[in-house]
Amino acid sequence: PWSLGSSMSKLTKLGNTKLQISNVGIGGAAFKDHTDSKHVKEVIETAIKNGINYIDTSPWYKNSERLIGQALRHVGRNKYVISSKCGRFYSDDILEWFDFSYDRITESIDNSIKVLGCKYLDICFCHDIEFASTIEVITSEALPAMQKAREKGKIKYIGISGYPLEKLKSVIEMSSVKVDVILSYCKYTLHDTELVNYIGWFSEQGIAVINASPFSMGLLTDTGPPKWHPANEETREAAKNAAKFAHEEGSSITRLALQFSTSDPRIPCTLVGSETRTQLLENIQVLNEEPRRDEQILINTIREKFFVGSHSWEGVGEEKFWTKVKNEMDKATSVYWKMQNATA
């Protein structure tokens, strides 16, 4: 059985770090398709006024870093905690999406600080480590580059992010560089609570846990997931039926998803994406409200009725990525030999 605690409260110490962060953070992926900083500035200013001081972003999130940087231009550096990521990059060329090499990681951290205008990153996450060609490239290149950046004062704490929790654990076990924080997404939600199986282990290693994506990248919404979402048809259908059931019971799937994902006191912070000020205020209202007993029962009912068994999509994204990479390499090879034959 699940029960809800108070979500919007005072700042919390993040694991063994010296960071004091709000237990809800701003997920910068929500800003990736924005073209100007007006809405981003409104969201961030509203967040800070309401006691939310943590913002996360990434070079992978297209326009996010630039727009957040503009929004923070006149905000004192002591007013916010910011994290960005390295290793995954936005590009039209799929062959440039991932680069965990020492030099590229170093360059990425420098660029994020410059674009954000934040002097240093409180946390830098090695982004989606499951897409690396080998774990060794993470432990022998990416993390040592991040360690060097930490020694130079460019980042305060080192983190890794990814979907498969077992791979995050493997990297930590193999790494000679101390990992301070992990960022896990879609693993403490209405449909998947695998993160609870790892919280104890991360805690024993002195590693803080940040949770992200309570709506599971759009899966747990009334409109349903985007076309690119990696969930299979069974999980999509379960989520659709759960949303319908929540509505029939006088609630909404997003409301219940947000309540549930922010309910475990062992998880100090959950990142929530809000594209607009209105969305953010709606989320804050949900988190500030006293939990209703009927909604606690409804959450338990939905989990038991629609989400029994595995609703994970581990391996799906990596398989699609490497298939696309192979296709691009095959095309390049074909073009090369045509050119060779033409000049022979």
CSV table of N, CA and C in Angstrom, one decimal, residues 1-5 7 188-190 193 255-265 291-301 303-304:
chain,number,residue,atom,x,y,z
A,1,PRO,N,0.8,-1.2,0.0
A,1,PRO,CA,0.0,0.0,0.0
A,1,PRO,C,0.9,1.3,0.0
A,2,TRP,N,0.4,2.3,-0.7
A,2,TRP,CA,1.1,3.5,-0.8
A,2,TRP,C,0.4,4.6,-0.1
A,3,SER,N,1.2,5.5,0.5
A,3,SER,CA,0.6,6.7,1.1
A,3,SER,C,1.4,7.9,0.8
A,4,LEU,N,0.8,9.1,0.7
A,4,LEU,CA,1.4,10.3,0.3
A,4,LEU,C,1.9,11.1,1.5
A,5,GLY,N,3.1,11.6,1.4
A,5,GLY,CA,3.6,12.6,2.3
A,5,GLY,C,3.6,14.0,1.8
A,7,SER,N,4.9,17.1,-0.1
A,7,SER,CA,5.9,17.2,-1.2
A,7,SER,C,6.6,18.5,-1.2
A,188,TYR,N,10.4,5.5,-11.1
A,188,TYR,CA,9.6,5.5,-10.0
A,188,TYR,C,8.3,6.2,-10.4
A,189,THR,N,7.4,5.4,-11.0
A,189,THR,CA,6.2,6.0,-11.6
A,189,THR,C,5.1,5.0,-11.3
A,190,LEU,N,3.9,5.3,-11.7
A,190,LEU,CA,2.7,4.5,-11.5
A,190,LEU,C,2.9,3.1,-12.1
A,193,THR,N,8.3,0.8,-10.6
A,193,THR,CA,8.9,1.3,-9.4
A,193,THR,C,10.2,0.6,-9.1
A,255,ARG,N,-2.3,14.1,-12.4
A,255,ARG,CA,-2.3,14.4,-11.0
A,255,ARG,C,-1.9,13.3,-10.1
A,256,LEU,N,-2.4,12.1,-10.4
A,256,LEU,CA,-2.0,10.9,-9.6
A,256,LEU,C,-0.5,10.5,-9.8
A,257,ALA,N,-0.1,10.7,-11.1
A,257,ALA,CA,1.3,10.3,-11.4
A,257,ALA,C,2.3,11.2,-10.6
A,258,LEU,N,2.0,12.5,-10.6
A,258,LEU,CA,2.8,13.5,-9.9
A,258,LEU,C,2.8,13.2,-8.4
A,259,GLN,N,1.6,13.0,-7.8
A,259,GLN,CA,1.6,12.7,-6.4
A,259,GLN,C,2.4,11.5,-6.0
A,260,PHE,N,2.3,10.4,-6.8
A,260,PHE,CA,3.0,9.2,-6.5
A,260,PHE,C,4.5,9.3,-6.7
A,261,SER,N,4.9,9.9,-7.7
A,261,SER,CA,6.4,10.0,-8.0
A,261,SER,C,7.1,10.9,-7.0
A,262,THR,N,6.4,11.7,-6.3
A,262,THR,CA,7.1,12.6,-5.4
A,262,THR,C,6.8,12.2,-3.9
A,263,SER,N,6.4,10.9,-3.7
A,263,SER,CA,5.9,10.5,-2.4
A,263,SER,C,6.9,9.8,-1.5
A,264,ASP,N,8.0,9.2,-2.1
A,264,ASP,CA,8.9,8.4,-1.3
A,264,ASP,C,9.9,9.3,-0.6
A,265,PRO,N,10.0,9.3,0.7
A,265,PRO,CA,10.9,10.2,1.4
A,265,PRO,C,12.4,9.9,1.2
A,291,PRO,N,-3.1,15.6,0.7
A,291,PRO,CA,-3.5,14.4,0.0
A,291,PRO,C,-4.9,13.9,0.4
A,292,ARG,N,-5.7,13.6,-0.6
A,292,ARG,CA,-7.0,13.0,-0.3
A,292,ARG,C,-7.0,11.5,-0.2
A,293,ARG,N,-7.7,11.0,0.8
A,293,ARG,CA,-7.6,9.6,1.1
A,293,ARG,C,-8.1,8.8,-0.1
A,294,ASP,N,-9.2,9.3,-0.8
A,294,ASP,CA,-9.7,8.6,-1.9
A,294,ASP,C,-8.7,8.5,-3.1
A,295,GLU,N,-7.8,9.5,-3.2
A,295,GLU,CA,-6.8,9.5,-4.3
A,295,GLU,C,-5.7,8.5,-3.9
A,296,GLN,N,-5.4,8.4,-2.7
A,296,GLN,CA,-4.4,7.4,-2.3
A,296,GLN,C,-4.9,6.0,-2.6
A,297,ILE,N,-6.2,5.7,-2.4
A,297,ILE,CA,-6.8,4.4,-2.7
A,297,ILE,C,-6.8,4.3,-4.2
A,298,LEU,N,-7.1,5.4,-4.9
A,298,LEU,CA,-7.2,5.3,-6.4
A,298,LEU,C,-5.8,5.0,-7.0
A,299,ILE,N,-4.8,5.6,-6.5
A,299,ILE,CA,-3.4,5.3,-7.0
A,299,ILE,C,-3.1,3.8,-6.8
A,300,ASN,N,-3.4,3.2,-5.6
A,300,ASN,CA,-3.2,1.8,-5.4
A,300,ASN,C,-4.0,1.0,-6.3
A,301,THR,N,-5.2,1.3,-6.6
A,301,THR,CA,-6.1,0.6,-7.5
A,301,THR,C,-5.6,0.6,-8.9
A,303,ARG,N,-2.5,1.1,-9.9
A,303,ARG,CA,-1.2,0.3,-10.0
A,303,ARG,C,-1.6,-1.2,-10.1
A,304,GLU,N,-2.5,-1.6,-9.3
A,304,GLU,CA,-2.9,-3.1,-9.2
A,304,GLU,C,-3.7,-3.5,-10.4
